[in-house]
Amino acid sequence: MPGRSAGRRRGGAPARVLSLCLSLSLCFAAAAPLAAAPVRAETADAAPALRTGEPETWRVATHPVPPLVMDEDGRLRGFSIDLWNAVARELGVRTAYVRVDDLPALFAAVSDGHADLAIAAVSITAERERRFDFSVTMLETGLRIAVRAEPDATGSATARALRALLSDAAFLQVLLGLAALILAVAALVWWLERRHPGGMAARSGPAHGFAHVVWWALSSLAAQAEEMPRSPLARAVTVVWLFTCIALVAWFTAGLTSTATVERLRGAVNGPQDLPGKRVGTVADTTSVAYLADHFATPVSFATLEAACAALQAGTVAAVVYDAPALGYYATRPGHEALRLVGGAFNRQSYGILFPANDPRRKRVNQALLGLREDGRYDEIYGRWFGSESGESQGR
C-alpha cells in the first residue's frame, strides 16, 4: 500500500504542473487586450489633432491693374487673382491679401516684410532680379500702343504737319530764336530811324514808334512791308534782313512740306517705329518708361493709366504705351471708344510672382504653377480673361 500511495503522488505531479501552465496561459491571454488598449487610445486621440490643424496663411500684396487685378466693391478679381487662388488651393494655404496703391508700394511691401509675396502685373527684369526672386513665368505679354480713334480725321495733311512741327521741341526753340532775332532787328532799325527826320520811328512817341518798326519787321517776312527805312544805315540793315527773311521762309516751307509728306504716307503713330521724337504717355515706375527713353521717344509719366489716356484724349501726348493686357482691356471697355489700339504687342516680357530673395515658398509655388499648366487649369483661367494673344479681354 505504501508503495501504491507513493506512486500516485509521483504520478500526480506532472498533472499539477500542466494545470499550472494552463492557468498562466489563460492569465496572459486575458491581460493582453488590457495592455494593448492604451496604445490604441493614444493613436486615436492623435489623429483628430492632425486633422484639425490650421493651414498656413500667406500674406499676398497686390494692386489694381485691370484685368489682372480689379477691386470691385471690396472684392478682388482678375486673371492674377484667379491664378493665385488656384495656386493657394493646390498648396493648401490660406491667403490674406495686402492691398497697395501702385508698383513701388508693392515692392516695398515685399522688401519690408509686410507681405510674403506679391502678384499683379510685375515684369521680370534683370534689375528686379538683383533684389528679389521670381516664380516661373505666369504670363507672357508685351507692350501695346493706344492712339485717339480719329486723331487726324478733321484736318488735312498740312494741318497735321503744322501741329507736328509745333509740338516738336527743337522747332519751338528755333521759333523762339526767330522771335528774338526779329526784336533785335526792330530795335536796331528803330534806334537808327528815330534820329532821321523822316524815319519810320520819328513820327510818334518811342513806344508807338518801336511797335511800328516791329510790325514792319514781321511784314518783311511775308514780303508785305509797305514802308522802307530812310536812314542809310537802317537801309543797309534792311537789305541784310530781307535776304534773311527769304532764307527763313524757305526753311519753314521745306520743313512743313516734308512733314506733310510723311503725314500723308503714314499718319501720326501706327507702330513702335513711329514713337521716336514724340511725347508718349505711360504709367510711372514701369518698364514702359525705360523702353520709351531707350527708343528716343519722350516719356510722359502719369500716376495711373486712366490719367495717361485722359491726356491722350486731350491731345497733350501723341500716344500711350503700356502693358498689353491692361491697355487692351482699358481701350476696349464701354465709354472708351475714343481710343484705338495700333500694331501688335512688342518688346515681349514675362510676368512673375514676386518673392523676397531666397524665399523657400518659391519652389512650392513653382511646382503648383507647373501643375496648373500641365492639367489644363491654367488654360481655363487664361481663356476666362483674355480673348487673344494680344491681351484683349473677352466679354464675361
Tab-separated table of C-alpha atoms in Angstrom:
chain	number	residue	atom	x	y	z
A	1	MET	CA	0.000	0.000	0.000
A	2	PRO	CA	2.642	2.451	0.892
A	3	GLY	CA	4.251	1.762	-2.416
A	4	ARG	CA	0.992	2.440	-4.277
A	5	SER	CA	0.431	5.760	-2.465
A	6	ALA	CA	3.895	6.925	-3.294
A	7	GLY	CA	3.306	6.010	-6.905
A	8	ARG	CA	0.092	8.081	-7.019
A	9	ARG	CA	1.923	11.098	-5.542
A	10	ARG	CA	4.668	10.792	-8.099
A	11	GLY	CA	2.170	10.313	-10.907
A	12	GLY	CA	0.060	13.447	-9.875
A	13	ALA	CA	2.960	15.888	-10.046
A	14	PRO	CA	3.004	16.209	-13.834
A	15	ALA	CA	-0.713	16.882	-13.853
A	16	ARG	CA	-0.339	19.740	-11.365
A	17	VAL	CA	2.451	21.276	-13.464
A	18	LEU	CA	0.354	21.060	-16.610
A	19	SER	CA	-2.600	22.646	-14.829
A	20	LEU	CA	-0.399	25.488	-13.580
A	21	CYS	CA	0.941	26.220	-17.081
A	22	LEU	CA	-2.568	26.245	-18.489
A	23	SER	CA	-3.690	28.735	-15.839
A	24	LEU	CA	-0.759	31.045	-16.566
A	25	SER	CA	-1.533	30.947	-20.308
A	26	LEU	CA	-5.125	31.932	-19.677
A	27	CYS	CA	-3.995	34.826	-17.482
A	28	PHE	CA	-1.625	36.166	-20.129
A	29	ALA	CA	-4.312	35.863	-22.813
A	30	ALA	CA	-6.761	37.838	-20.685
A	31	ALA	CA	-4.176	40.520	-19.862
A	32	ALA	CA	-3.018	41.106	-23.483
A	33	PRO	CA	-6.093	43.170	-24.597
A	34	LEU	CA	-5.756	45.318	-21.480
A	35	ALA	CA	-2.091	46.051	-22.258
A	36	ALA	CA	-2.825	46.965	-25.891
A	37	ALA	CA	-5.803	49.202	-25.133
A	38	PRO	CA	-3.778	52.313	-24.043
A	39	VAL	CA	-1.742	52.240	-27.297
A	40	ARG	CA	-4.852	52.292	-29.494
A	41	ALA	CA	-6.411	55.078	-27.440
A	42	GLU	CA	-3.286	57.273	-27.865
A	43	THR	CA	-3.305	56.819	-31.647
A	44	ALA	CA	-6.989	57.651	-31.909
A	45	ASP	CA	-6.510	60.781	-29.848
A	46	ALA	CA	-3.616	61.905	-32.057
A	47	ALA	CA	-5.484	61.525	-35.365
A	48	PRO	CA	-8.110	64.255	-34.724
A	49	ALA	CA	-5.327	66.632	-33.687
A	50	LEU	CA	-3.671	66.229	-37.117
A	51	ARG	CA	-6.956	66.604	-38.975
A	52	THR	CA	-7.959	69.826	-37.179
A	53	GLY	CA	-4.615	71.657	-37.626
A	54	GLU	CA	-4.997	75.179	-39.159
A	55	PRO	CA	-3.446	75.712	-42.647
A	56	GLU	CA	-0.758	78.307	-43.233
A	57	THR	CA	-1.825	81.879	-44.049
A	58	TRP	CA	0.310	83.702	-46.635
A	59	ARG	CA	0.207	87.475	-46.998
A	60	VAL	CA	-0.026	88.382	-50.694
A	61	ALA	CA	0.485	92.004	-51.796
A	62	THR	CA	-1.356	93.232	-54.883
A	63	HIS	CA	-2.574	96.430	-56.536
A	64	PRO	CA	-5.210	97.204	-59.195
A	65	VAL	CA	-4.113	96.545	-62.789
A	66	PRO	CA	-7.241	95.581	-64.784
A	67	PRO	CA	-7.849	92.938	-65.984
A	68	LEU	CA	-5.167	91.200	-63.916
A	69	VAL	CA	-6.298	92.686	-60.605
A	70	MET	CA	-9.548	94.580	-60.058
A	71	ASP	CA	-11.168	95.791	-56.855
A	72	GLU	CA	-14.934	95.709	-57.275
A	73	ASP	CA	-16.744	96.858	-54.134
A	74	GLY	CA	-14.030	95.433	-51.920
A	75	ARG	CA	-13.844	92.110	-53.769
A	76	LEU	CA	-10.678	91.279	-55.668
A	77	ARG	CA	-10.972	89.577	-59.030
A	78	GLY	CA	-8.987	89.291	-62.250
A	79	PHE	CA	-6.560	86.954	-64.000
A	80	SER	CA	-3.812	87.223	-61.363
A	81	ILE	CA	-6.298	86.770	-58.510
A	82	ASP	CA	-7.897	83.691	-60.087
A	83	LEU	CA	-4.467	82.226	-60.805
A	84	TRP	CA	-3.211	82.785	-57.266
A	85	ASN	CA	-6.393	81.353	-55.721
A	86	ALA	CA	-5.841	78.183	-57.784
A	87	VAL	CA	-2.206	78.027	-56.597
A	88	ALA	CA	-3.291	78.502	-52.969
A	89	ARG	CA	-5.817	75.673	-53.247
A	90	GLU	CA	-3.126	73.465	-54.761
A	91	LEU	CA	-0.771	74.243	-51.845
A	92	GLY	CA	-3.470	74.070	-49.166
A	93	VAL	CA	-2.734	77.551	-47.807
A	94	ARG	CA	-4.935	80.477	-46.923
A	95	THR	CA	-4.460	83.958	-48.408
A	96	ALA	CA	-4.520	87.331	-46.691
A	97	TYR	CA	-4.364	89.983	-49.430
A	98	VAL	CA	-2.369	93.137	-48.706
A	99	ARG	CA	-3.721	95.872	-50.981
A	100	VAL	CA	-1.362	98.676	-52.061
A	101	ASP	CA	-1.783	101.602	-54.440
A	102	ASP	CA	0.984	101.179	-57.004
A	103	LEU	CA	4.035	99.209	-58.102
A	104	PRO	CA	6.628	100.925	-55.835
A	105	ALA	CA	4.393	100.202	-52.835
A	106	LEU	CA	4.168	96.572	-53.981
A	107	PHE	CA	7.966	96.222	-53.987
A	108	ALA	CA	8.187	97.964	-50.612
A	109	ALA	CA	5.628	95.616	-49.039
A	110	VAL	CA	7.686	92.559	-50.003
A	111	SER	CA	11.105	94.009	-49.165
A	112	ASP	CA	9.927	95.383	-45.785
A	113	GLY	CA	8.308	92.099	-44.756
A	114	HIS	CA	4.731	93.394	-44.770
A	115	ALA	CA	3.869	90.710	-47.347
A	116	ASP	CA	5.247	87.226	-48.004
A	117	LEU	CA	4.944	87.597	-51.794
A	118	ALA	CA	3.232	89.752	-54.430
A	119	ILE	CA	1.170	89.147	-57.541
A	120	ALA	CA	-0.260	91.673	-60.002
A	121	ALA	CA	1.446	92.610	-63.279
A	122	VAL	CA	5.129	92.514	-62.322
A	123	SER	CA	7.551	92.172	-65.231
A	124	ILE	CA	10.624	90.030	-64.691
A	125	THR	CA	13.699	92.190	-65.333
A	126	ALA	CA	17.413	91.850	-64.604
A	127	GLU	CA	17.382	94.854	-62.266
A	128	ARG	CA	14.486	93.466	-60.212
A	129	GLU	CA	16.062	90.015	-60.131
A	130	ARG	CA	19.025	91.512	-58.272
A	131	ARG	CA	16.760	92.470	-55.356
A	132	PHE	CA	14.009	89.846	-55.436
A	133	ASP	CA	13.214	86.346	-56.643
A	134	PHE	CA	10.521	85.491	-59.197
A	135	SER	CA	8.414	82.449	-59.875
A	136	VAL	CA	8.368	80.764	-63.253
A	137	THR	CA	6.549	82.857	-65.860
A	138	MET	CA	2.863	83.207	-65.099
A	139	LEU	CA	2.001	85.251	-68.231
A	140	GLU	CA	3.795	86.110	-71.472
A	141	THR	CA	2.934	89.598	-72.650
A	142	GLY	CA	4.410	92.793	-74.116
A	143	LEU	CA	3.691	96.473	-74.717
A	144	ARG	CA	0.976	97.972	-76.898
A	145	ILE	CA	0.158	101.417	-78.277
A	146	ALA	CA	-3.111	103.294	-77.984
A	147	VAL	CA	-3.942	106.406	-80.012
A	148	ARG	CA	-7.035	108.503	-80.465
A	149	ALA	CA	-9.604	106.706	-82.593
A	150	GLU	CA	-9.693	109.512	-85.187
A	151	PRO	CA	-6.737	111.736	-84.318
A	152	ASP	CA	-6.331	113.279	-87.775
A	153	ALA	CA	-9.709	112.913	-89.469
A	154	THR	CA	-10.682	116.571	-89.053
A	155	GLY	CA	-7.680	118.141	-90.774
A	156	SER	CA	-5.580	117.908	-93.900
A	157	ALA	CA	-2.073	116.509	-94.017
A	158	THR	CA	-0.734	120.083	-94.000
A	159	ALA	CA	-2.665	120.876	-90.818
A	160	ARG	CA	-1.402	117.683	-89.211
A	161	ALA	CA	2.139	118.557	-90.270
A	162	LEU	CA	1.811	122.020	-88.754
A	163	ARG	CA	0.632	120.504	-85.483
A	164	ALA	CA	3.545	118.083	-85.573
A	165	LEU	CA	6.029	120.895	-86.124
A	166	LEU	CA	4.554	122.995	-83.333
A	167	SER	CA	4.752	120.030	-80.947
A	168	ASP	CA	8.430	119.435	-81.750
A	169	ALA	CA	10.718	120.853	-79.061
A	170	ALA	CA	13.596	121.654	-81.445
A	171	PHE	CA	11.276	123.522	-83.815
A	172	LEU	CA	9.867	125.564	-80.932
A	173	GLN	CA	13.396	126.529	-79.903
A	174	VAL	CA	14.045	127.786	-83.441
A	175	LEU	CA	10.845	129.832	-83.320
A	176	LEU	CA	11.943	131.414	-80.052
A	177	GLY	CA	15.295	132.269	-81.622
A	178	LEU	CA	13.499	133.793	-84.612
A	179	ALA	CA	11.349	135.934	-82.335
A	180	ALA	CA	14.471	137.177	-80.568
A	181	LEU	CA	16.067	137.982	-83.957
A	182	ILE	CA	13.002	139.970	-85.081
A	183	LEU	CA	13.063	142.014	-81.869
A	184	ALA	CA	16.805	142.641	-82.250
A	185	VAL	CA	16.430	143.843	-85.882
A	186	ALA	CA	13.445	146.001	-84.942
A	187	ALA	CA	15.356	147.576	-82.045
A	188	LEU	CA	18.353	148.376	-84.272
A	189	VAL	CA	16.231	149.897	-87.060
A	190	TRP	CA	14.196	151.884	-84.535
A	191	TRP	CA	17.361	153.285	-82.949
A	192	LEU	CA	18.722	154.319	-86.372
A	193	GLU	CA	15.405	155.676	-87.688
A	194	ARG	CA	14.434	157.771	-84.687
A	195	ARG	CA	17.350	160.166	-85.452
A	196	HIS	CA	16.271	160.671	-89.056
A	197	PRO	CA	13.663	163.452	-89.524
A	198	GLY	CA	11.606	161.402	-91.988
A	199	GLY	CA	12.285	157.986	-90.443
A	200	MET	CA	9.624	155.433	-89.506
A	201	ALA	CA	10.184	155.927	-85.780
A	202	ALA	CA	10.444	159.711	-85.781
A	203	ARG	CA	6.749	160.456	-86.315
A	204	SER	CA	5.418	159.412	-82.908
A	205	GLY	CA	6.430	158.583	-79.367
A	206	PRO	CA	9.107	155.974	-78.562
A	207	ALA	CA	6.656	153.165	-77.658
A	208	HIS	CA	4.442	153.692	-80.702
A	209	GLY	CA	7.462	154.080	-82.960
A	210	PHE	CA	9.039	150.827	-81.716
A	211	ALA	CA	5.750	148.927	-82.215
A	212	HIS	CA	5.560	150.317	-85.764
A	213	VAL	CA	9.077	149.043	-86.555
A	214	VAL	CA	8.312	145.589	-85.054
A	215	TRP	CA	5.294	145.327	-87.340
A	216	TRP	CA	7.489	146.307	-90.290
A	217	ALA	CA	9.996	143.536	-89.416
A	218	LEU	CA	7.201	140.947	-89.238
A	219	SER	CA	5.690	142.137	-92.533
A	220	SER	CA	9.081	141.748	-94.196
A	221	LEU	CA	8.961	138.018	-93.525
A	222	ALA	CA	5.932	137.773	-95.793
A	223	ALA	CA	7.267	140.381	-98.253
A	224	GLN	CA	4.391	142.686	-97.305
A	225	ALA	CA	6.311	145.635	-95.897
A	226	GLU	CA	4.728	148.890	-97.212
A	227	GLU	CA	7.428	151.236	-95.992
A	228	MET	CA	11.188	151.314	-96.055
A	229	PRO	CA	13.652	152.940	-93.640
A	230	ARG	CA	15.055	156.351	-94.564
A	231	SER	CA	18.458	156.461	-92.860
A	232	PRO	CA	21.392	154.966	-94.816
A	233	LEU	CA	22.464	152.595	-92.041
A	234	ALA	CA	18.882	151.389	-91.493
A	235	ARG	CA	18.584	150.677	-95.234
A	236	ALA	CA	21.773	148.596	-95.120
A	237	VAL	CA	20.340	146.619	-92.209
A	238	THR	CA	17.104	146.193	-94.203
A	239	VAL	CA	18.923	144.602	-97.163
A	240	VAL	CA	20.532	142.006	-94.882
A	241	TRP	CA	17.211	141.458	-93.112
A	242	LEU	CA	15.298	140.868	-96.372
A	243	PHE	CA	17.759	138.189	-97.510
A	244	THR	CA	17.452	136.599	-94.068
A	245	CYS	CA	13.657	136.605	-94.404
A	246	ILE	CA	13.879	134.788	-97.737
A	247	ALA	CA	16.062	132.087	-96.162
A	248	LEU	CA	13.753	131.734	-93.129
A	249	VAL	CA	10.619	131.401	-95.278
A	250	ALA	CA	12.326	128.791	-97.481
A	251	TRP	CA	13.405	126.813	-94.404
A	252	PHE	CA	9.937	126.855	-92.854
A	253	THR	CA	8.272	125.866	-96.136
A	254	ALA	CA	10.669	122.972	-96.662
A	255	GLY	CA	10.097	121.671	-93.147
A	256	LEU	CA	6.337	121.937	-93.455
A	257	THR	CA	6.324	120.227	-96.856
A	258	SER	CA	8.491	117.300	-95.800
A	259	THR	CA	6.487	116.738	-92.622
A	260	ALA	CA	3.213	116.910	-94.562
A	261	THR	CA	4.520	114.289	-96.999
A	262	VAL	CA	5.373	111.951	-94.143
A	263	GLU	CA	1.957	112.524	-92.559
A	264	ARG	CA	0.218	111.655	-95.828
A	265	LEU	CA	2.181	108.426	-96.110
A	266	ARG	CA	1.747	107.000	-92.621
A	267	GLY	CA	-0.319	109.143	-90.284
A	268	ALA	CA	0.871	110.064	-86.811
A	269	VAL	CA	1.531	106.785	-84.933
A	270	ASN	CA	0.948	103.356	-86.445
A	271	GLY	CA	3.509	101.315	-84.523
A	272	PRO	CA	6.616	101.456	-82.326
A	273	GLN	CA	8.685	102.723	-85.282
A	274	ASP	CA	6.691	105.988	-85.151
A	275	LEU	CA	7.335	106.724	-81.468
A	276	PRO	CA	10.809	108.366	-81.650
A	277	GLY	CA	10.634	112.133	-81.263
A	278	LYS	CA	7.069	112.115	-79.896
A	279	ARG	CA	5.623	112.741	-76.453
A	280	VAL	CA	4.228	109.399	-75.293
A	281	GLY	CA	2.191	108.856	-72.158
A	282	THR	CA	2.713	105.879	-69.846
A	283	VAL	CA	2.481	104.871	-66.171
A	284	ALA	CA	5.293	105.938	-63.852
A	285	ASP	CA	7.822	103.410	-62.467
A	286	THR	CA	7.060	100.757	-65.108
A	287	THR	CA	9.166	99.104	-67.801
A	288	SER	CA	7.361	101.242	-70.399
A	289	VAL	CA	9.241	104.350	-69.219
A	290	ALA	CA	12.627	102.739	-69.803
A	291	TYR	CA	11.583	101.405	-73.213
A	292	LEU	CA	10.445	104.839	-74.439
A	293	ALA	CA	13.600	106.549	-73.189
A	294	ASP	CA	15.798	103.908	-74.853
A	295	HIS	CA	13.971	104.329	-78.178
A	296	PHE	CA	14.276	108.128	-78.458
A	297	ALA	CA	10.691	108.956	-77.505
A	298	THR	CA	9.819	111.469	-74.789
A	299	PRO	CA	8.086	109.545	-71.981
A	300	VAL	CA	5.448	111.482	-70.056
A	301	SER	CA	4.722	109.609	-66.824
A	302	PHE	CA	1.337	109.572	-65.104
A	303	ALA	CA	0.236	108.050	-61.806
A	304	THR	CA	-2.412	105.843	-63.443
A	305	LEU	CA	-3.333	104.503	-66.853
A	306	GLU	CA	-6.589	106.445	-66.685
A	307	ALA	CA	-4.650	109.713	-66.358
A	308	ALA	CA	-2.401	108.822	-69.306
A	309	CYS	CA	-5.387	108.028	-71.553
A	310	ALA	CA	-7.114	111.253	-70.485
A	311	ALA	CA	-4.010	113.175	-71.612
A	312	LEU	CA	-4.148	111.309	-74.929
A	313	GLN	CA	-7.755	112.318	-75.499
A	314	ALA	CA	-6.866	115.904	-74.578
A	315	GLY	CA	-4.081	115.882	-77.189
A	316	THR	CA	-1.177	116.561	-74.820
A	317	VAL	CA	0.530	113.282	-75.803
A	318	ALA	CA	0.654	111.592	-79.206
A	319	ALA	CA	0.089	108.042	-77.902
A	320	VAL	CA	0.002	105.881	-74.786
A	321	VAL	CA	2.308	102.862	-74.363
A	322	TYR	CA	1.677	100.341	-71.595
A	323	ASP	CA	1.416	96.617	-70.839
A	324	ALA	CA	-0.710	94.895	-73.478
A	325	PRO	CA	-3.296	93.222	-71.182
A	326	ALA	CA	-4.039	96.355	-69.178
A	327	LEU	CA	-4.071	98.747	-72.144
A	328	GLY	CA	-6.125	96.376	-74.285
A	329	TYR	CA	-8.681	95.921	-71.512
A	330	TYR	CA	-8.957	99.664	-70.909
A	331	ALA	CA	-9.254	100.644	-74.572
A	332	THR	CA	-11.993	98.084	-75.285
A	333	ARG	CA	-14.248	98.983	-72.340
A	334	PRO	CA	-17.554	100.819	-72.938
A	335	GLY	CA	-17.048	104.566	-72.822
A	336	HIS	CA	-13.524	104.418	-74.240
A	337	GLU	CA	-14.469	104.394	-77.913
A	338	ALA	CA	-12.277	107.468	-78.464
A	339	LEU	CA	-9.199	105.197	-78.143
A	340	ARG	CA	-7.948	102.535	-80.526
A	341	LEU	CA	-5.043	100.096	-80.429
A	342	VAL	CA	-2.491	100.148	-83.247
A	343	GLY	CA	0.028	97.479	-84.179
A	344	GLY	CA	0.626	94.278	-82.269
A	345	ALA	CA	2.397	93.556	-78.998
A	346	PHE	CA	6.116	94.373	-78.971
A	347	ASN	CA	9.035	94.330	-76.516
A	348	ARG	CA	7.973	90.919	-75.258
A	349	GLN	CA	8.230	90.430	-71.496
A	350	SER	CA	7.164	87.970	-68.802
A	351	TYR	CA	5.136	88.438	-65.631
A	352	GLY	CA	6.015	86.530	-62.484
A	353	ILE	CA	5.100	86.220	-58.814
A	354	LEU	CA	7.443	88.307	-56.654
A	355	PHE	CA	9.237	86.853	-53.610
A	356	PRO	CA	11.906	88.108	-51.231
A	357	ALA	CA	15.355	86.834	-52.116
A	358	ASN	CA	15.962	83.161	-51.246
A	359	ASP	CA	12.400	82.602	-50.042
A	360	PRO	CA	11.620	78.857	-49.612
A	361	ARG	CA	7.997	79.362	-50.720
A	362	ARG	CA	9.102	79.961	-54.294
A	363	LYS	CA	9.803	76.295	-55.050
A	364	ARG	CA	6.381	75.223	-53.783
A	365	VAL	CA	4.646	77.904	-55.844
A	366	ASN	CA	6.617	76.939	-58.956
A	367	GLN	CA	5.539	73.331	-58.562
A	368	ALA	CA	1.899	74.419	-58.235
A	369	LEU	CA	2.103	76.698	-61.297
A	370	LEU	CA	3.618	73.952	-63.418
A	371	GLY	CA	0.919	71.591	-62.233
A	372	LEU	CA	-1.792	74.042	-63.298
A	373	ARG	CA	-0.269	74.269	-66.763
A	374	GLU	CA	0.041	70.502	-67.117
A	375	ASP	CA	-3.556	69.640	-66.177
A	376	GLY	CA	-5.187	72.451	-68.199
A	377	ARG	CA	-6.425	74.622	-65.336
A	378	TYR	CA	-4.106	77.459	-66.380
A	379	ASP	CA	-5.597	77.472	-69.893
A	380	GLU	CA	-9.075	77.663	-68.389
A	381	ILE	CA	-8.154	80.729	-66.309
A	382	TYR	CA	-6.378	82.377	-69.259
A	383	GLY	CA	-9.356	81.850	-71.555
A	384	ARG	CA	-11.660	83.350	-68.958
A	385	TRP	CA	-9.876	86.711	-69.148
A	386	PHE	CA	-8.086	87.067	-72.495
A	387	GLY	CA	-9.603	86.738	-75.913
A	388	SER	CA	-6.325	86.628	-77.852
A	389	GLU	CA	-2.552	86.678	-77.508
A	390	SER	CA	-2.593	90.448	-77.818
A	391	GLY	CA	-4.271	90.717	-74.460
A	392	GLU	CA	-7.684	91.989	-75.492
A	393	SER	CA	-10.277	90.999	-72.957
A	394	GLN	CA	-13.181	88.733	-73.663
A	395	GLY	CA	-16.697	89.521	-72.636
A	396	ARG	CA	-17.523	87.784	-69.382
